[in-house]
XYZ file of C-alpha atoms in Angstrom:
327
model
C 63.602 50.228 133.865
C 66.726 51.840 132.065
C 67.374 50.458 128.289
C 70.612 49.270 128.284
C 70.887 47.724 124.702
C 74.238 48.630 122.789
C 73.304 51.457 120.165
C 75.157 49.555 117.210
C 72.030 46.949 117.541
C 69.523 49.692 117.495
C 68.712 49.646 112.898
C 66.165 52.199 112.748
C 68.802 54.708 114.752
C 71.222 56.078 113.459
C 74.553 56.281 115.238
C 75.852 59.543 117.108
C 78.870 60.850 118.700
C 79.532 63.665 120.879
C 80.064 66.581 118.431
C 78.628 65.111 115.850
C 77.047 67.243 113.138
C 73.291 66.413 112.054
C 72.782 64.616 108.404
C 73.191 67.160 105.757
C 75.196 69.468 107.762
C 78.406 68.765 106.706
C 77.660 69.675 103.086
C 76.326 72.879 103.870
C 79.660 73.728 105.847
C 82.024 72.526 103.422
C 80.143 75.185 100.699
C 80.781 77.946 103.172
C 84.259 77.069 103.280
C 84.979 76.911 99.868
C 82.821 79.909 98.728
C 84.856 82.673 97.856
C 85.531 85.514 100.205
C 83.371 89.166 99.345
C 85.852 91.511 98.065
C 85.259 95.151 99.352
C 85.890 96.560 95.861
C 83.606 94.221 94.271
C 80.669 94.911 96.523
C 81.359 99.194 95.485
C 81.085 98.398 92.334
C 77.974 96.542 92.634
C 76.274 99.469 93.953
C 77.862 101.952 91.844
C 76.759 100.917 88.707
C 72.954 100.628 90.262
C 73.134 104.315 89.392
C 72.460 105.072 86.544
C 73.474 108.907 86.527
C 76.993 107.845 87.603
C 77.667 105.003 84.904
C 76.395 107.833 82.304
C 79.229 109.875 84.023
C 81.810 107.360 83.792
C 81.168 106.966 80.396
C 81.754 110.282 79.169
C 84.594 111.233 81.294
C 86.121 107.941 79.855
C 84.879 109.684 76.334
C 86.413 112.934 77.129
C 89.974 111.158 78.407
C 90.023 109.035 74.833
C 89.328 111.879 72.495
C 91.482 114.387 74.047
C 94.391 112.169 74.671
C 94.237 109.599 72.153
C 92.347 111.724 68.995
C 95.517 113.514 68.281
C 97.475 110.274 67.513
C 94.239 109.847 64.981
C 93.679 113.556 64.132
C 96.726 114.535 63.083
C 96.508 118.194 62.935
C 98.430 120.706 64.176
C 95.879 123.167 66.010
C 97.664 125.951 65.495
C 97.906 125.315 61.623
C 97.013 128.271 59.579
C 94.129 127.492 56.791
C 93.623 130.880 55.345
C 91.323 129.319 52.988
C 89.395 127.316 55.414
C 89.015 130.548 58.183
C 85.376 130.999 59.578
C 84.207 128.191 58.015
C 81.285 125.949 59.418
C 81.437 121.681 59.601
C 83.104 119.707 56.741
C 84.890 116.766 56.045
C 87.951 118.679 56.079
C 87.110 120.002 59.492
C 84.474 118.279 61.246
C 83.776 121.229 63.635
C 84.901 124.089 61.334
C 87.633 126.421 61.821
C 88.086 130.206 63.503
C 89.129 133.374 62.356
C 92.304 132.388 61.497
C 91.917 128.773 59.965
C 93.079 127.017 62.816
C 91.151 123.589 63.080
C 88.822 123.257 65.677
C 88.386 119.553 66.689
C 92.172 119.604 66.991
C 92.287 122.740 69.094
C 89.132 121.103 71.228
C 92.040 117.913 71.522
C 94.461 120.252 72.715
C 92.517 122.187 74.858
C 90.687 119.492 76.976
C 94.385 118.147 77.503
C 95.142 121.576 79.116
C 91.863 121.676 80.866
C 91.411 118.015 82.391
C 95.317 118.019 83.079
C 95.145 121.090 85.110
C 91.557 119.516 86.594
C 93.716 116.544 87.867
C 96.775 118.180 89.286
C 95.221 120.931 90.789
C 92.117 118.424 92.847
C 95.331 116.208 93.722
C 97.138 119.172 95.187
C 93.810 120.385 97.285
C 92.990 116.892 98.385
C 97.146 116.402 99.907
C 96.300 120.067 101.870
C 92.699 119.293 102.927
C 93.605 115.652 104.028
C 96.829 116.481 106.018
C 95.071 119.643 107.844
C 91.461 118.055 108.310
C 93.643 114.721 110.042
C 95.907 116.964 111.562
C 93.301 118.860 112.767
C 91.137 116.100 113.992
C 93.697 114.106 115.492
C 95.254 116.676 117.425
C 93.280 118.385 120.023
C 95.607 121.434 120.105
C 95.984 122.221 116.573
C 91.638 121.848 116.414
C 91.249 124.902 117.126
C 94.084 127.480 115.263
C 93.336 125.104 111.620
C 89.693 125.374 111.744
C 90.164 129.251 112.313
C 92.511 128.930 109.455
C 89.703 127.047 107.446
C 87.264 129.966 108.110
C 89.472 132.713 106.912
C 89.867 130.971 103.821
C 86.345 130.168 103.111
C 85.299 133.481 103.876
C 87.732 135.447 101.310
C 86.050 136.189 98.113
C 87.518 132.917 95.534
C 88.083 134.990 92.119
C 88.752 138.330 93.116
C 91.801 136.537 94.843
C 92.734 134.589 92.008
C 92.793 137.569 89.856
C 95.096 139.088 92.047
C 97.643 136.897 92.654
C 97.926 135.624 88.756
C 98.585 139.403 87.926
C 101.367 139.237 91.108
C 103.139 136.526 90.307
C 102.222 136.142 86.172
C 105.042 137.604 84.902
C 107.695 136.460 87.379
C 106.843 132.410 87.134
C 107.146 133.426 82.989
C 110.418 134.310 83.329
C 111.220 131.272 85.166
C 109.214 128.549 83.807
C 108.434 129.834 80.365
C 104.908 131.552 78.831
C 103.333 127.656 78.752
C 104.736 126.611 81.987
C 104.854 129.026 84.378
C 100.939 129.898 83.790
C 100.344 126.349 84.043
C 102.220 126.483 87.688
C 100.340 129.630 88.803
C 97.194 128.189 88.042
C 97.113 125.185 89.251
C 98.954 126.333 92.853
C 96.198 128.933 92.569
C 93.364 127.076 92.384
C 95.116 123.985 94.406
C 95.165 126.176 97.730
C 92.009 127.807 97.708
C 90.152 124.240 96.839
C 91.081 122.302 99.802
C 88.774 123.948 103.210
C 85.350 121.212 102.495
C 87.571 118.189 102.240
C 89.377 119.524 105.345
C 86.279 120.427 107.100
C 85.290 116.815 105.656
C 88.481 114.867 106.907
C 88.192 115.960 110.370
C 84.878 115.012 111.407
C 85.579 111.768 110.237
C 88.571 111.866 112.217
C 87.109 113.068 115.529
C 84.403 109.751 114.958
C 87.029 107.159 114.386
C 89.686 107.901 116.907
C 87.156 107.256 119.829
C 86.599 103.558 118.292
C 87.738 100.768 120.200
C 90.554 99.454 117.626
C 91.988 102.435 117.704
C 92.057 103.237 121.611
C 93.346 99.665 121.390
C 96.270 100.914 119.729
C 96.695 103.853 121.628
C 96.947 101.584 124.734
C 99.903 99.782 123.746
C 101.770 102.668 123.001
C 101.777 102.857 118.502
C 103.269 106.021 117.773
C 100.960 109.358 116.114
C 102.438 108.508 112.793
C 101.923 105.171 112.745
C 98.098 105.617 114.210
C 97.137 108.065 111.645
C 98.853 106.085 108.449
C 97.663 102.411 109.421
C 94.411 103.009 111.101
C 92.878 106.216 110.675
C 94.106 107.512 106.975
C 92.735 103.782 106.009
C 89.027 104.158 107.077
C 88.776 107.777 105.391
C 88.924 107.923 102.164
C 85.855 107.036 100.966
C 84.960 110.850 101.369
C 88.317 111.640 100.132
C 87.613 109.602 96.861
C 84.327 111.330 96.575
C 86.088 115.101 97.401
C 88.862 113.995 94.929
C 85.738 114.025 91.797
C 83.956 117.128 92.922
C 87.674 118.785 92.880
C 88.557 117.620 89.450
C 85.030 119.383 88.448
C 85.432 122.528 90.593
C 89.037 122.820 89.284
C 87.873 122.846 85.559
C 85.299 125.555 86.166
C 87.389 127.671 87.933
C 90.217 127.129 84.994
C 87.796 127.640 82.342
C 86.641 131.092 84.253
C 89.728 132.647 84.409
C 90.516 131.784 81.089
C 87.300 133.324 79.789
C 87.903 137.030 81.683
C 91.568 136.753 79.459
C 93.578 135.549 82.661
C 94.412 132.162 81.913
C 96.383 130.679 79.674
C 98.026 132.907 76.746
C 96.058 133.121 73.329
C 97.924 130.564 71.455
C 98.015 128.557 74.153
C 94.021 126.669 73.787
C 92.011 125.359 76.672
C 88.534 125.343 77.115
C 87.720 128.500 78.577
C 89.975 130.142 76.159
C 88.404 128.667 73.112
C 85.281 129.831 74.181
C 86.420 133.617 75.203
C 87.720 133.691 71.628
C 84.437 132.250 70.057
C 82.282 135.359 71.746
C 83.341 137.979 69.222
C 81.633 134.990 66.157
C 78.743 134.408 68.371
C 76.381 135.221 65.233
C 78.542 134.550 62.615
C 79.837 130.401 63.911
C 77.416 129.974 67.192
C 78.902 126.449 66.883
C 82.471 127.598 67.457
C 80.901 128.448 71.294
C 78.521 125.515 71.672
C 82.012 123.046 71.201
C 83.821 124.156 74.073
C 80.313 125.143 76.405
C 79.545 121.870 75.886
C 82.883 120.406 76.645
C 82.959 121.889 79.848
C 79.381 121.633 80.821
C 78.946 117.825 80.037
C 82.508 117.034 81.799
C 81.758 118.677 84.700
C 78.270 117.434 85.165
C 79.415 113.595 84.820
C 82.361 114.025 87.147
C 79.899 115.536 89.637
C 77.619 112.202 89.071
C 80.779 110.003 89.481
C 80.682 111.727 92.838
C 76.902 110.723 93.998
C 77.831 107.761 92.472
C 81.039 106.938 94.832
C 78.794 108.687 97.893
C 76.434 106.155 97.833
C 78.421 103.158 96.835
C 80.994 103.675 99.372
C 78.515 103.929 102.360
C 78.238 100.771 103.864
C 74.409 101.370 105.213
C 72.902 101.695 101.189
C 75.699 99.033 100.042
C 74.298 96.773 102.853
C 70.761 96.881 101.641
C-alpha cells in the first residue's frame, strides 16, 4: 500500500525539491565562485622560481643591469680620465678595481663597457628573434615557402659564423664610419652582423611549432569560416608560440654578448677608446703578469652574465611548459 502522507508532516525528513542541491553543497559552490581565477603568469612564475639556477640568474643579470646603468650616476668618473699618477695601479679606495696603462679607471670603464656590451646583447637577440619568428611562421604556415626558407636556413647554418663576420666588418667598416660616425656606425655593423646570422634555431624552432598548431581544431575552426592569413597567424598562432620565443630571446641575448666580446678581443670590434667587454679584456692581455686582475674584471663580466642569462633560459623552458607546470 502506497504512502500517501504530505511530506511537510514527515519531521525527521527533510524537505526536497527537484534540483535541489544536497546540505552543505551550496557553500562549497559559492567558494568556487568567488575564488579567484589562476592567472597564467602567476602559475610561470610559480615554477620558475622552483629553480634555483634560474633565480641565481635573475639575480645577477638584474646585478649586472643596476651597476652598469645606474653605477655611473653613483661613480662619477669619466672612464676615459687620464690619472698619470694612478696608471697600472692595483685596488684602492681611489679605484676600487685599479687602473690601466694609462690611468683610466677601471670600475668606470667596466660601467661603460657592460652598457656597450648588454646594449648590443639586447638589440642584436631582438633583431634575430623579428627574422627567425617571421621566417620560421612564414615557413610553417605556408606550405610553399616550407621548402625554399628551410633551404635558406641550411645555407646559413652551414657557413662558417666568424670567418663571415670578419669579413663583412672589414667590407662595410669604414663606409657605415663615414656615415654614422666611429661610435655609431660600428655599433650598426655589429649588431646587423650578428642580428642576421643569430636567427636559423629560433626559425627552425618557430616552425615546428607552427606545423603542430595549425592542424588544431580552433584553428581549422577559423580557417572554416574564412579569417584571413594575417589575421590567423597574429590572433591564433603568433599567440600560442612564444613561450620558445621567450626562451630563444635569453639564449640570444647570451650568444650575442659572446660573439660581441669575440670580435672585440681579435681587435675588430669596437675602436680602442671606445670600452666594451671584449675590448677591455684584449687590452688587459699585454698586463697579464703585471695586473692579472685587470683580465679577471671583464672575464668575469662576461662569463657570469652569460651563464645566468643561459639559466634564465632553463628556467623559462621549464616554467613555460604546461606538462612540468601542471605537476
Amino acid at each position: 500500500m502506497t504512502d500517501l502522507q504530505d511530506p511537510a508532516d514527515r519531521p525527521n525528513q527533510p524537505l526536497q525539491t527537484a534540483g535541489a542541491t544536497p546540505a552543505g553543497a551550496a557553500p562549497v559552490m559559492e567558494m568556487e565562485a568567488s575564488a579567484p581565477p589562476r592567472n597564467q603568469w602567476w602559475d610561470v612564475w610559480e615554477q620558475f622560481r622552483t629553480h634555483k639556477g634560474a633565480l641565481f640568474g635573475l639575480g645577477f643579470f638584474i646585478f649586472a643591469l643596476l651597476f652598469v646603468f645606474v653605477g655611473p650616476l653613483i661613480w662619477t668618473i669619466d672612464p676615459q680620465y687620464i690619472d698619470i699618477r694612478a696608471r697600472n695601479t692595483g685596488p684602492s679606495l681611489a679605484h676600487p678595481m685599479g687602473a690601466d696603462q694609462l690611468g683610466r679607471d677601471t670600475m668606470a670603464r667596466m660601467m661603460a663597457g657592460g652598457q656597450t656590451s648588454i646594449s648590443v646583447g639586447l638589440t642584436a637577440m631582438l633583431l634575430a628573434l623579428f627574422v627567425g619568428t617571421l621566417i620560421g611562421v612564414l615557413a610553417g604556415y605556408f606550405k610553399k615557402l616550407d621548402g625554399p626558407l628551410m633551404r635558406l636556413t641550411d645555407l646559413f647554418l652551414a657557413l662558417p659564423l666568424l670567418p663571415l663576420l670578419l669579413v663583412i666588418i672589414m667590407l662595410f667598416r669604414d663606409q657605415l664610419r663615414a656615415a654614422f660616425g666611429p661610435e655609431g656606425g660600428i655599433f650598426i655593423l655589429i649588431v646587423f652582423v650578428i642580428g642576421i646570422t643569430s636567427w636559423m634555431q629560433t626559425a627552425r624552432v618557430v616552425r615546428g611549432d607552427v606545423l603542430a598548431i595549425k592542424e588544431r581544431e580552433f584553428v581549422l575552426a577559423a580557417k572554416s569560416i574564412g579569417t584571413r592569413p594575417s589575421r590567423m597567424i597574429l590572433r591564433h598562432i603568433l599567440p600560442n608560440v612564444m613561450s620558445p620565443i621567450m626562451v630563444s630571446a635569453t639564449l640570444g641575448i647570451a650568444n650575442a654578448i659572446i660573439t660581441e666580446s669575440a670580435l672585440s678581443f681579435l681587435g675588430l670590434g669596437f675602436p680602442s677608446d671606445f670600452p666594451t667587454w671584449g675590448r677591455l679584456l684584449f687590452d688587459a692581455t699585454d698586463w697579464l703578469q703585471q695586473n692579472p686582475e685587470r683580465v679577471i674584471w671583464p672575464g668575469m663580466a662576461i662569463s657570469l652574465t652569460v651563464l645566468s642569462v643561459n639559466y634564465i633560459g632553463d628556467g623559462l623552458r621549464d616554467a613555460l611548459d604546461p606538462r612540468i607546470r601542471g605537476r
